[in-house]
Structures are given as C-alpha cells and as structure tokens.
Amino acid sequence: MTVIRKFDMKGLTMKLMGMFFVMAAAASLSACGINSVPAAEEVAKAKWADVQAAYQRRADLIPNLVNTVKAAAASEQQILTEVTEARAKATSIQVNADDLGDPAKVQEFADAQAQLGAGLGRLLASFEAYPQIQSNANFRDLQSQIEGTENRINITRRDYNEAVRKYNTTIRTFPDTIGANLIHGAEPMVPFQAAAGSDVAPSVNFDE
C-alpha cells in the first residue's frame, strides 16, 4: 500500500511539473509576440475597415446631393461634374487590409479621397449664393449628414493611426519583436497621411 502511494505521489509530481513546464512555455511564447503581434494587426485592420466605411458613406451621399441641387444650381455644373468624377476615382481605389504595408497604395487612396473632399467643400461653399437650395429640406438633411460623416472620417482616421502606432511599436520592441520577425514575418503598417488641409472638414454651415 505504501509503495502504491509513493508511486502515485511521484506520478502526480511529474504531471504537475509537466503542466508547469507547458504553462511556462506558453507564457514565454506569448511574451515573444506569438499572440500580441497578430492581435495588434487585427485591431489595425479593423480600424482601417472603419476608415473605408466612413469614406464610403460620404461617397453614397454625394449622388443624392448632386441630384438635389443640379437643377437649381445649373451654373455650378462644372463643380458638380468635378465632384462626380472625383467620387468615381475615389471609389475605384481600394486598399485591402493586406496592402496596409504599401505606402504608395495607402497614399494613392488618401490623395483620391482628399481630392474628393476638396471638391465637395467647394461645391457646398458655392451654394451660399442659392437661397432656394438652402431652404430645400432634402439639401439641409444631406448637409447635416455630410457634416456628420466628415467628423466620422476624422475620428476613424485617428483611431486607425493609433492602432497602427501600437502595432508598429509592438513589432519593433522586445520581446514581441522576436515572434514578429521569426514567426510572423511582420512588416510595419502605413499610417493614414492625408493631403495638407484635408483634415479640416468642408464647411457646410450656411447660416453664418
């Protein structure tokens, strides 16, 4: 009976040591970026999806805006055309999550969106000369939605850049950089850098 108990205690001790070893190994691997690197990457990709969604919402509002005002503002046809063309270009440029390490692609997307934003700002500003447009209920509703969307764009860009900063810091700092380089082959992501001045939402307040 004593021999059996000693054997059981020895086996139990070996099992506990084995479990401890596995837990220690798992903790060590986790500390080396096995989990933290892909987790930070997924957060940044999700924030980029938010950026794209915000820009898409703006693009979806533009056709309604154009249709609402084009009859009343026929003299602004050139600006309407420029905005329509800028929208087509901006929506044709898509940056997938896997392309976030390519500065050229991210900048191309940013430039196209900045061009659309500038054109939209000029278009909205031109409507100050048209009281009949400003009194249009549909226009005022679109005006409000566009203003809210521009604010949302600024927020999503800020959140994306913060997620990229955290990801890039993670893959460059010890001990996460071990797993980032040896296991994940992680590359830095590119923050969103819009054209100068495009961080200011177009003015859509005609009451001032």
PDB file of N, CA and C in Angstrom, residues 6-105:
ATOM      1  N   LYS A   6       3.496   5.941  -2.808  1.00  0.00           N
ATOM      2  CA  LYS A   6       4.711   6.616  -3.256  1.00  0.00           C
ATOM      3  C   LYS A   6       4.715   6.745  -4.774  1.00  0.00           C
ATOM      4  N   PHE A   7       4.270   5.721  -5.473  1.00  0.00           N
ATOM      5  CA  PHE A   7       4.225   5.739  -6.933  1.00  0.00           C
ATOM      6  C   PHE A   7       3.245   6.790  -7.440  1.00  0.00           C
ATOM      7  N   ASP A   8       2.069   6.844  -6.739  1.00  0.00           N
ATOM      8  CA  ASP A   8       1.068   7.823  -7.119  1.00  0.00           C
ATOM      9  C   ASP A   8       1.581   9.241  -6.895  1.00  0.00           C
ATOM     10  N   MET A   9       2.265   9.459  -5.791  1.00  0.00           N
ATOM     11  CA  MET A   9       2.794  10.782  -5.492  1.00  0.00           C
ATOM     12  C   MET A   9       3.855  11.175  -6.515  1.00  0.00           C
ATOM     13  N   LYS A  10       4.660  10.232  -6.919  1.00  0.00           N
ATOM     14  CA  LYS A  10       5.706  10.508  -7.899  1.00  0.00           C
ATOM     15  C   LYS A  10       5.086  10.854  -9.243  1.00  0.00           C
ATOM     16  N   GLY A  11       4.033  10.074  -9.601  1.00  0.00           N
ATOM     17  CA  GLY A  11       3.360  10.343 -10.876  1.00  0.00           C
ATOM     18  C   GLY A  11       2.679  11.695 -10.861  1.00  0.00           C
ATOM     19  N   LEU A  12       2.049  12.019  -9.721  1.00  0.00           N
ATOM     20  CA  LEU A  12       1.377  13.302  -9.596  1.00  0.00           C
ATOM     21  C   LEU A  12       2.370  14.449  -9.690  1.00  0.00           C
ATOM     22  N   THR A  13       3.519  14.269  -9.058  1.00  0.00           N
ATOM     23  CA  THR A  13       4.560  15.297  -9.103  1.00  0.00           C
ATOM     24  C   THR A  13       5.046  15.522 -10.526  1.00  0.00           C
ATOM     25  N   MET A  14       5.230  14.429 -11.260  1.00  0.00           N
ATOM     26  CA  MET A  14       5.682  14.535 -12.651  1.00  0.00           C
ATOM     27  C   MET A  14       4.635  15.260 -13.506  1.00  0.00           C
ATOM     28  N   LYS A  15       3.356  14.944 -13.275  1.00  0.00           N
ATOM     29  CA  LYS A  15       2.289  15.614 -14.022  1.00  0.00           C
ATOM     30  C   LYS A  15       2.254  17.108 -13.726  1.00  0.00           C
ATOM     31  N   LEU A  16       2.403  17.453 -12.443  1.00  0.00           N
ATOM     32  CA  LEU A  16       2.398  18.865 -12.065  1.00  0.00           C
ATOM     33  C   LEU A  16       3.574  19.599 -12.686  1.00  0.00           C
ATOM     34  N   MET A  17       4.719  18.945 -12.695  1.00  0.00           N
ATOM     35  CA  MET A  17       5.895  19.565 -13.305  1.00  0.00           C
ATOM     36  C   MET A  17       5.694  19.757 -14.803  1.00  0.00           C
ATOM     37  N   GLY A  18       5.055  18.744 -15.418  1.00  0.00           N
ATOM     38  CA  GLY A  18       4.792  18.842 -16.856  1.00  0.00           C
ATOM     39  C   GLY A  18       3.843  19.986 -17.169  1.00  0.00           C
ATOM     40  N   MET A  19       2.785  20.098 -16.346  1.00  0.00           N
ATOM     41  CA  MET A  19       1.829  21.186 -16.545  1.00  0.00           C
ATOM     42  C   MET A  19       2.505  22.541 -16.343  1.00  0.00           C
ATOM     43  N   PHE A  20       3.357  22.632 -15.337  1.00  0.00           N
ATOM     44  CA  PHE A  20       4.073  23.876 -15.075  1.00  0.00           C
ATOM     45  C   PHE A  20       4.967  24.245 -16.257  1.00  0.00           C
ATOM     46  N   PHE A  21       5.630  23.228 -16.803  1.00  0.00           N
ATOM     47  CA  PHE A  21       6.514  23.460 -17.953  1.00  0.00           C
ATOM     48  C   PHE A  21       5.727  23.982 -19.149  1.00  0.00           C
ATOM     49  N   VAL A  22       4.573  23.362 -19.396  1.00  0.00           N
ATOM     50  CA  VAL A  22       3.734  23.785 -20.529  1.00  0.00           C
ATOM     51  C   VAL A  22       3.247  25.209 -20.331  1.00  0.00           C
ATOM     52  N   MET A  23       2.810  25.527 -19.108  1.00  0.00           N
ATOM     53  CA  MET A  23       2.325  26.876 -18.833  1.00  0.00           C
ATOM     54  C   MET A  23       3.441  27.901 -18.959  1.00  0.00           C
ATOM     55  N   ALA A  24       4.620  27.534 -18.477  1.00  0.00           N
ATOM     56  CA  ALA A  24       5.752  28.452 -18.565  1.00  0.00           C
ATOM     57  C   ALA A  24       6.149  28.682 -20.014  1.00  0.00           C
ATOM     58  N   ALA A  25       6.119  27.598 -20.786  1.00  0.00           N
ATOM     59  CA  ALA A  25       6.465  27.711 -22.210  1.00  0.00           C
ATOM     60  C   ALA A  25       5.453  28.576 -22.940  1.00  0.00           C
ATOM     61  N   ALA A  26       4.178  28.375 -22.620  1.00  0.00           N
ATOM     62  CA  ALA A  26       3.127  29.164 -23.267  1.00  0.00           C
ATOM     63  C   ALA A  26       3.269  30.639 -22.926  1.00  0.00           C
ATOM     64  N   ALA A  27       3.565  30.918 -21.650  1.00  0.00           N
ATOM     65  CA  ALA A  27       3.745  32.306 -21.228  1.00  0.00           C
ATOM     66  C   ALA A  27       4.944  32.927 -21.921  1.00  0.00           C
ATOM     67  N   SER A  28       6.012  32.113 -22.059  1.00  0.00           N
ATOM     68  CA  SER A  28       7.217  32.608 -22.724  1.00  0.00           C
ATOM     69  C   SER A  28       6.944  32.929 -24.176  1.00  0.00           C
ATOM     70  N   LEU A  29       6.226  32.040 -24.857  1.00  0.00           N
ATOM     71  CA  LEU A  29       5.909  32.265 -26.265  1.00  0.00           C
ATOM     72  C   LEU A  29       5.008  33.477 -26.435  1.00  0.00           C
ATOM     73  N   SER A  30       4.043  33.599 -25.517  1.00  0.00           N
ATOM     74  CA  SER A  30       3.124  34.739 -25.591  1.00  0.00           C
ATOM     75  C   SER A  30       3.869  36.040 -25.420  1.00  0.00           C
ATOM     76  N   ALA A  31       4.861  36.036 -24.541  1.00  0.00           N
ATOM     77  CA  ALA A  31       5.655  37.234 -24.301  1.00  0.00           C
ATOM     78  C   ALA A  31       6.538  37.575 -25.487  1.00  0.00           C
ATOM     79  N   CYS A  32       6.750  36.620 -26.375  1.00  0.00           N
ATOM     80  CA  CYS A  32       7.603  36.849 -27.549  1.00  0.00           C
ATOM     81  C   CYS A  32       6.805  37.233 -28.779  1.00  0.00           C
ATOM     82  N   GLY A  33       5.578  37.649 -28.601  1.00  0.00           N
ATOM     83  CA  GLY A  33       4.817  38.165 -29.715  1.00  0.00           C
ATOM     84  C   GLY A  33       3.981  37.156 -30.461  1.00  0.00           C
ATOM     85  N   ILE A  34       3.901  35.932 -29.988  1.00  0.00           N
ATOM     86  CA  ILE A  34       3.116  34.916 -30.685  1.00  0.00           C
ATOM     87  C   ILE A  34       1.668  35.347 -30.801  1.00  0.00           C
ATOM     88  N   ASN A  35       1.123  35.899 -29.737  1.00  0.00           N
ATOM     89  CA  ASN A  35      -0.275  36.326 -29.741  1.00  0.00           C
ATOM     90  C   ASN A  35      -0.432  37.841 -29.913  1.00  0.00           C
ATOM     91  N   SER A  36       0.468  38.618 -29.314  1.00  0.00           N
ATOM     92  CA  SER A  36       0.299  40.068 -29.307  1.00  0.00           C
ATOM     93  C   SER A  36       0.440  40.685 -30.694  1.00  0.00           C
ATOM     94  N   VAL A  37       1.322  40.133 -31.509  1.00  0.00           N
ATOM     95  CA  VAL A  37       1.543  40.698 -32.842  1.00  0.00           C
ATOM     96  C   VAL A  37       0.308  40.536 -33.737  1.00  0.00           C
ATOM     97  N   PRO A  38      -0.219  39.297 -33.902  1.00  0.00           N
ATOM     98  CA  PRO A  38      -1.430  39.183 -34.731  1.00  0.00           C
ATOM     99  C   PRO A  38      -2.631  39.903 -34.138  1.00  0.00           C
ATOM    100  N   ALA A  39      -2.700  39.978 -32.805  1.00  0.00           N
ATOM    101  CA  ALA A  39      -3.814  40.692 -32.175  1.00  0.00           C
ATOM    102  C   ALA A  39      -3.769  42.174 -32.532  1.00  0.00           C
ATOM    103  N   ALA A  40      -2.580  42.769 -32.449  1.00  0.00           N
ATOM    104  CA  ALA A  40      -2.431  44.185 -32.789  1.00  0.00           C
ATOM    105  C   ALA A  40      -2.682  44.420 -34.277  1.00  0.00           C
ATOM    106  N   GLU A  41      -2.283  43.457 -35.091  1.00  0.00           N
ATOM    107  CA  GLU A  41      -2.503  43.570 -36.532  1.00  0.00           C
ATOM    108  C   GLU A  41      -3.993  43.556 -36.863  1.00  0.00           C
ATOM    109  N   GLU A  42      -4.732  42.667 -36.224  1.00  0.00           N
ATOM    110  CA  GLU A  42      -6.162  42.568 -36.487  1.00  0.00           C
ATOM    111  C   GLU A  42      -6.905  43.828 -36.042  1.00  0.00           C
ATOM    112  N   VAL A  43      -6.462  44.434 -34.943  1.00  0.00           N
ATOM    113  CA  VAL A  43      -7.081  45.677 -34.489  1.00  0.00           C
ATOM    114  C   VAL A  43      -6.876  46.772 -35.535  1.00  0.00           C
ATOM    115  N   ALA A  44      -5.652  46.880 -36.052  1.00  0.00           N
ATOM    116  CA  ALA A  44      -5.362  47.897 -37.064  1.00  0.00           C
ATOM    117  C   ALA A  44      -6.170  47.668 -38.334  1.00  0.00           C
ATOM    118  N   LYS A  45      -6.306  46.416 -38.743  1.00  0.00           N
ATOM    119  CA  LYS A  45      -7.095  46.103 -39.942  1.00  0.00           C
ATOM    120  C   LYS A  45      -8.559  46.451 -39.735  1.00  0.00           C
ATOM    121  N   ALA A  46      -9.063  46.198 -38.539  1.00  0.00           N
ATOM    122  CA  ALA A  46     -10.457  46.529 -38.246  1.00  0.00           C
ATOM    123  C   ALA A  46     -10.671  48.043 -38.275  1.00  0.00           C
ATOM    124  N   LYS A  47      -9.700  48.790 -37.782  1.00  0.00           N
ATOM    125  CA  LYS A  47      -9.812  50.245 -37.801  1.00  0.00           C
ATOM    126  C   LYS A  47      -9.740  50.778 -39.229  1.00  0.00           C
ATOM    127  N   TRP A  48      -8.959  50.114 -40.082  1.00  0.00           N
ATOM    128  CA  TRP A  48      -8.911  50.517 -41.485  1.00  0.00           C
ATOM    129  C   TRP A  48     -10.267  50.274 -42.154  1.00  0.00           C
ATOM    130  N   ALA A  49     -10.911  49.190 -41.796  1.00  0.00           N
ATOM    131  CA  ALA A  49     -12.248  48.919 -42.330  1.00  0.00           C
ATOM    132  C   ALA A  49     -13.214  50.032 -41.930  1.00  0.00           C
ATOM    133  N   ASP A  50     -13.058  50.578 -40.729  1.00  0.00           N
ATOM    134  CA  ASP A  50     -13.895  51.696 -40.293  1.00  0.00           C
ATOM    135  C   ASP A  50     -13.634  52.937 -41.143  1.00  0.00           C
ATOM    136  N   VAL A  51     -12.353  53.162 -41.476  1.00  0.00           N
ATOM    137  CA  VAL A  51     -11.995  54.294 -42.338  1.00  0.00           C
ATOM    138  C   VAL A  51     -12.686  54.159 -43.689  1.00  0.00           C
ATOM    139  N   GLN A  52     -12.585  52.968 -44.275  1.00  0.00           N
ATOM    140  CA  GLN A  52     -13.206  52.743 -45.577  1.00  0.00           C
ATOM    141  C   GLN A  52     -14.725  52.909 -45.522  1.00  0.00           C
ATOM    142  N   ALA A  53     -15.323  52.441 -44.444  1.00  0.00           N
ATOM    143  CA  ALA A  53     -16.778  52.555 -44.301  1.00  0.00           C
ATOM    144  C   ALA A  53     -17.208  54.016 -44.204  1.00  0.00           C
ATOM    145  N   ALA A  54     -16.422  54.822 -43.496  1.00  0.00           N
ATOM    146  CA  ALA A  54     -16.760  56.237 -43.359  1.00  0.00           C
ATOM    147  C   ALA A  54     -16.655  56.954 -44.701  1.00  0.00           C
ATOM    148  N   TYR A  55     -15.608  56.654 -45.443  1.00  0.00           N
ATOM    149  CA  TYR A  55     -15.461  57.266 -46.766  1.00  0.00           C
ATOM    150  C   TYR A  55     -16.550  56.782 -47.716  1.00  0.00           C
ATOM    151  N   GLN A  56     -16.924  55.523 -47.603  1.00  0.00           N
ATOM    152  CA  GLN A  56     -17.987  55.004 -48.460  1.00  0.00           C
ATOM    153  C   GLN A  56     -19.307  55.688 -48.154  1.00  0.00           C
ATOM    154  N   ARG A  57     -19.558  55.974 -46.902  1.00  0.00           N
ATOM    155  CA  ARG A  57     -20.794  56.672 -46.535  1.00  0.00           C
ATOM    156  C   ARG A  57     -20.820  58.045 -47.190  1.00  0.00           C
ATOM    157  N   ARG A  58     -19.685  58.739 -47.181  1.00  0.00           N
ATOM    158  CA  ARG A  58     -19.643  60.042 -47.839  1.00  0.00           C
ATOM    159  C   ARG A  58     -19.911  59.901 -49.335  1.00  0.00           C
ATOM    160  N   ALA A  59     -19.283  58.902 -49.944  1.00  0.00           N
ATOM    161  CA  ALA A  59     -19.478  58.679 -51.379  1.00  0.00           C
ATOM    162  C   ALA A  59     -20.934  58.375 -51.700  1.00  0.00           C
ATOM    163  N   ASP A  60     -21.605  57.657 -50.807  1.00  0.00           N
ATOM    164  CA  ASP A  60     -23.008  57.304 -51.038  1.00  0.00           C
ATOM    165  C   ASP A  60     -23.932  58.518 -50.947  1.00  0.00           C
ATOM    166  N   LEU A  61     -23.529  59.528 -50.194  1.00  0.00           N
ATOM    167  CA  LEU A  61     -24.355  60.725 -50.039  1.00  0.00           C
ATOM    168  C   LEU A  61     -24.240  61.669 -51.236  1.00  0.00           C
ATOM    169  N   ILE A  62     -23.120  61.621 -51.934  1.00  0.00           N
ATOM    170  CA  ILE A  62     -22.861  62.597 -52.990  1.00  0.00           C
ATOM    171  C   ILE A  62     -23.865  62.537 -54.141  1.00  0.00           C
ATOM    172  N   PRO A  63     -24.227  61.359 -54.669  1.00  0.00           N
ATOM    173  CA  PRO A  63     -25.215  61.343 -55.759  1.00  0.00           C
ATOM    174  C   PRO A  63     -26.532  62.009 -55.373  1.00  0.00           C
ATOM    175  N   ASN A  64     -26.993  61.790 -54.160  1.00  0.00           N
ATOM    176  CA  ASN A  64     -28.228  62.429 -53.707  1.00  0.00           C
ATOM    177  C   ASN A  64     -28.063  63.941 -53.631  1.00  0.00           C
ATOM    178  N   LEU A  65     -26.882  64.379 -53.174  1.00  0.00           N
ATOM    179  CA  LEU A  65     -26.615  65.815 -53.097  1.00  0.00           C
ATOM    180  C   LEU A  65     -26.632  66.429 -54.490  1.00  0.00           C
ATOM    181  N   VAL A  66     -25.961  65.778 -55.421  1.00  0.00           N
ATOM    182  CA  VAL A  66     -25.895  66.291 -56.798  1.00  0.00           C
ATOM    183  C   VAL A  66     -27.288  66.364 -57.406  1.00  0.00           C
ATOM    184  N   ASN A  67     -28.058  65.322 -57.239  1.00  0.00           N
ATOM    185  CA  ASN A  67     -29.414  65.298 -57.801  1.00  0.00           C
ATOM    186  C   ASN A  67     -30.313  66.356 -57.175  1.00  0.00           C
ATOM    187  N   THR A  68     -30.080  66.651 -55.912  1.00  0.00           N
ATOM    188  CA  THR A  68     -30.912  67.625 -55.211  1.00  0.00           C
ATOM    189  C   THR A  68     -30.659  69.052 -55.698  1.00  0.00           C
ATOM    190  N   VAL A  69     -29.416  69.362 -56.056  1.00  0.00           N
ATOM    191  CA  VAL A  69     -29.070  70.757 -56.340  1.00  0.00           C
ATOM    192  C   VAL A  69     -28.803  71.057 -57.811  1.00  0.00           C
ATOM    193  N   LYS A  70     -28.618  70.050 -58.650  1.00  0.00           N
ATOM    194  CA  LYS A  70     -28.152  70.336 -60.006  1.00  0.00           C
ATOM    195  C   LYS A  70     -29.140  71.178 -60.812  1.00  0.00           C
ATOM    196  N   ALA A  71     -30.426  71.031 -60.587  1.00  0.00           N
ATOM    197  CA  ALA A  71     -31.401  71.819 -61.332  1.00  0.00           C
ATOM    198  C   ALA A  71     -31.392  73.275 -60.876  1.00  0.00           C
ATOM    199  N   ALA A  72     -31.265  73.482 -59.564  1.00  0.00           N
ATOM    200  CA  ALA A  72     -31.301  74.839 -59.018  1.00  0.00           C
ATOM    201  C   ALA A  72     -29.974  75.571 -59.178  1.00  0.00           C
ATOM    202  N   ALA A  73     -28.905  74.819 -59.370  1.00  0.00           N
ATOM    203  CA  ALA A  73     -27.572  75.426 -59.484  1.00  0.00           C
ATOM    204  C   ALA A  73     -26.925  75.008 -60.790  1.00  0.00           C
ATOM    205  N   ALA A  74     -27.615  75.263 -61.881  1.00  0.00           N
ATOM    206  CA  ALA A  74     -27.113  74.848 -63.191  1.00  0.00           C
ATOM    207  C   ALA A  74     -25.791  75.516 -63.523  1.00  0.00           C
ATOM    208  N   SER A  75     -25.560  76.727 -63.010  1.00  0.00           N
ATOM    209  CA  SER A  75     -24.321  77.445 -63.302  1.00  0.00           C
ATOM    210  C   SER A  75     -23.112  76.819 -62.623  1.00  0.00           C
ATOM    211  N   GLU A  76     -23.361  75.937 -61.652  1.00  0.00           N
ATOM    212  CA  GLU A  76     -22.266  75.253 -60.963  1.00  0.00           C
ATOM    213  C   GLU A  76     -22.016  73.871 -61.562  1.00  0.00           C
ATOM    214  N   GLN A  77     -22.423  73.692 -62.814  1.00  0.00           N
ATOM    215  CA  GLN A  77     -22.318  72.383 -63.447  1.00  0.00           C
ATOM    216  C   GLN A  77     -20.889  71.871 -63.468  1.00  0.00           C
ATOM    217  N   GLN A  78     -19.918  72.759 -63.655  1.00  0.00           N
ATOM    218  CA  GLN A  78     -18.529  72.327 -63.715  1.00  0.00           C
ATOM    219  C   GLN A  78     -18.092  71.700 -62.393  1.00  0.00           C
ATOM    220  N   ILE A  79     -18.456  72.353 -61.282  1.00  0.00           N
ATOM    221  CA  ILE A  79     -18.093  71.810 -59.972  1.00  0.00           C
ATOM    222  C   ILE A  79     -18.830  70.503 -59.719  1.00  0.00           C
ATOM    223  N   LEU A  80     -20.099  70.439 -60.124  1.00  0.00           N
ATOM    224  CA  LEU A  80     -20.858  69.193 -59.975  1.00  0.00           C
ATOM    225  C   LEU A  80     -20.175  68.057 -60.731  1.00  0.00           C
ATOM    226  N   THR A  81     -19.719  68.365 -61.939  1.00  0.00           N
ATOM    227  CA  THR A  81     -19.045  67.347 -62.748  1.00  0.00           C
ATOM    228  C   THR A  81     -17.733  66.923 -62.106  1.00  0.00           C
ATOM    229  N   GLU A  82     -16.983  67.904 -61.595  1.00  0.00           N
ATOM    230  CA  GLU A  82     -15.699  67.591 -60.954  1.00  0.00           C
ATOM    231  C   GLU A  82     -15.895  66.694 -59.743  1.00  0.00           C
ATOM    232  N   VAL A  83     -16.917  66.991 -58.955  1.00  0.00           N
ATOM    233  CA  VAL A  83     -17.183  66.184 -57.762  1.00  0.00           C
ATOM    234  C   VAL A  83     -17.617  64.770 -58.159  1.00  0.00           C
ATOM    235  N   THR A  84     -18.447  64.667 -59.176  1.00  0.00           N
ATOM    236  CA  THR A  84     -18.890  63.346 -59.645  1.00  0.00           C
ATOM    237  C   THR A  84     -17.718  62.526 -60.134  1.00  0.00           C
ATOM    238  N   GLU A  85     -16.817  63.162 -60.886  1.00  0.00           N
ATOM    239  CA  GLU A  85     -15.636  62.454 -61.397  1.00  0.00           C
ATOM    240  C   GLU A  85     -14.682  62.087 -60.265  1.00  0.00           C
ATOM    241  N   ALA A  86     -14.520  62.995 -59.301  1.00  0.00           N
ATOM    242  CA  ALA A  86     -13.647  62.712 -58.156  1.00  0.00           C
ATOM    243  C   ALA A  86     -14.207  61.563 -57.329  1.00  0.00           C
ATOM    244  N   ARG A  87     -15.537  61.512 -57.220  1.00  0.00           N
ATOM    245  CA  ARG A  87     -16.166  60.408 -56.491  1.00  0.00           C
ATOM    246  C   ARG A  87     -15.884  59.082 -57.193  1.00  0.00           C
ATOM    247  N   ALA A  88     -16.014  59.081 -58.527  1.00  0.00           N
ATOM    248  CA  ALA A  88     -15.772  57.849 -59.280  1.00  0.00           C
ATOM    249  C   ALA A  88     -14.335  57.370 -59.094  1.00  0.00           C
ATOM    250  N   LYS A  89     -13.392  58.302 -59.105  1.00  0.00           N
ATOM    251  CA  LYS A  89     -11.984  57.925 -58.925  1.00  0.00           C
ATOM    252  C   LYS A  89     -11.729  57.409 -57.518  1.00  0.00           C
ATOM    253  N   ALA A  90     -12.281  58.125 -56.527  1.00  0.00           N
ATOM    254  CA  ALA A  90     -12.045  57.744 -55.135  1.00  0.00           C
ATOM    255  C   ALA A  90     -12.612  56.367 -54.823  1.00  0.00           C
ATOM    256  N   THR A  91     -13.798  56.085 -55.340  1.00  0.00           N
ATOM    257  CA  THR A  91     -14.410  54.784 -55.047  1.00  0.00           C
ATOM    258  C   THR A  91     -13.770  53.647 -55.830  1.00  0.00           C
ATOM    259  N   SER A  92     -13.014  53.976 -56.886  1.00  0.00           N
ATOM    260  CA  SER A  92     -12.357  52.935 -57.670  1.00  0.00           C
ATOM    261  C   SER A  92     -11.051  52.481 -57.042  1.00  0.00           C
ATOM    262  N   ILE A  93     -10.526  53.284 -56.129  1.00  0.00           N
ATOM    263  CA  ILE A  93      -9.259  52.944 -55.463  1.00  0.00           C
ATOM    264  C   ILE A  93      -9.562  52.308 -54.120  1.00  0.00           C
ATOM    265  N   GLN A  94      -9.251  51.048 -54.008  1.00  0.00           N
ATOM    266  CA  GLN A  94      -9.489  50.306 -52.774  1.00  0.00           C
ATOM    267  C   GLN A  94      -8.168  49.769 -52.229  1.00  0.00           C
ATOM    268  N   VAL A  95      -7.991  49.887 -50.948  1.00  0.00           N
ATOM    269  CA  VAL A  95      -6.799  49.362 -50.280  1.00  0.00           C
ATOM    270  C   VAL A  95      -7.243  48.262 -49.332  1.00  0.00           C
ATOM    271  N   ASN A  96      -6.871  47.029 -49.656  1.00  0.00           N
ATOM    272  CA  ASN A  96      -7.214  45.900 -48.799  1.00  0.00           C
ATOM    273  C   ASN A  96      -6.345  45.908 -47.551  1.00  0.00           C
ATOM    274  N   ALA A  97      -6.779  45.173 -46.543  1.00  0.00           N
ATOM    275  CA  ALA A  97      -6.024  45.102 -45.291  1.00  0.00           C
ATOM    276  C   ALA A  97      -4.606  44.589 -45.518  1.00  0.00           C
ATOM    277  N   ASP A  98      -4.423  43.710 -46.498  1.00  0.00           N
ATOM    278  CA  ASP A  98      -3.091  43.167 -46.776  1.00  0.00           C
ATOM    279  C   ASP A  98      -2.180  44.173 -47.453  1.00  0.00           C
ATOM    280  N   ASP A  99      -2.741  45.306 -47.908  1.00  0.00           N
ATOM    281  CA  ASP A  99      -1.945  46.331 -48.589  1.00  0.00           C
ATOM    282  C   ASP A  99      -1.526  47.458 -47.652  1.00  0.00           C
ATOM    283  N   LEU A 100      -1.804  47.335 -46.374  1.00  0.00           N
ATOM    284  CA  LEU A 100      -1.548  48.427 -45.450  1.00  0.00           C
ATOM    285  C   LEU A 100      -0.071  48.646 -45.170  1.00  0.00           C
ATOM    286  N   GLY A 101       0.765  47.773 -45.689  1.00  0.00           N
ATOM    287  CA  GLY A 101       2.201  47.977 -45.567  1.00  0.00           C
ATOM    288  C   GLY A 101       2.806  48.632 -46.794  1.00  0.00           C
ATOM    289  N   ASP A 102       1.967  48.966 -47.779  1.00  0.00           N
ATOM    290  CA  ASP A 102       2.430  49.569 -49.025  1.00  0.00           C
ATOM    291  C   ASP A 102       2.161  51.070 -48.990  1.00  0.00           C
ATOM    292  N   PRO A 103       3.184  51.898 -48.772  1.00  0.00           N
ATOM    293  CA  PRO A 103       2.976  53.351 -48.668  1.00  0.00           C
ATOM    294  C   PRO A 103       2.356  53.951 -49.919  1.00  0.00           C
ATOM    295  N   ALA A 104       2.726  53.440 -51.095  1.00  0.00           N
ATOM    296  CA  ALA A 104       2.221  54.011 -52.348  1.00  0.00           C
ATOM    297  C   ALA A 104       0.711  53.811 -52.472  1.00  0.00           C
ATOM    298  N   LYS A 105       0.238  52.622 -52.140  1.00  0.00           N
ATOM    299  CA  LYS A 105      -1.189  52.339 -52.263  1.00  0.00           C
ATOM    300  C   LYS A 105      -2.007  53.136 -51.247  1.00  0.00           C
TER     301      LYS A 105
END
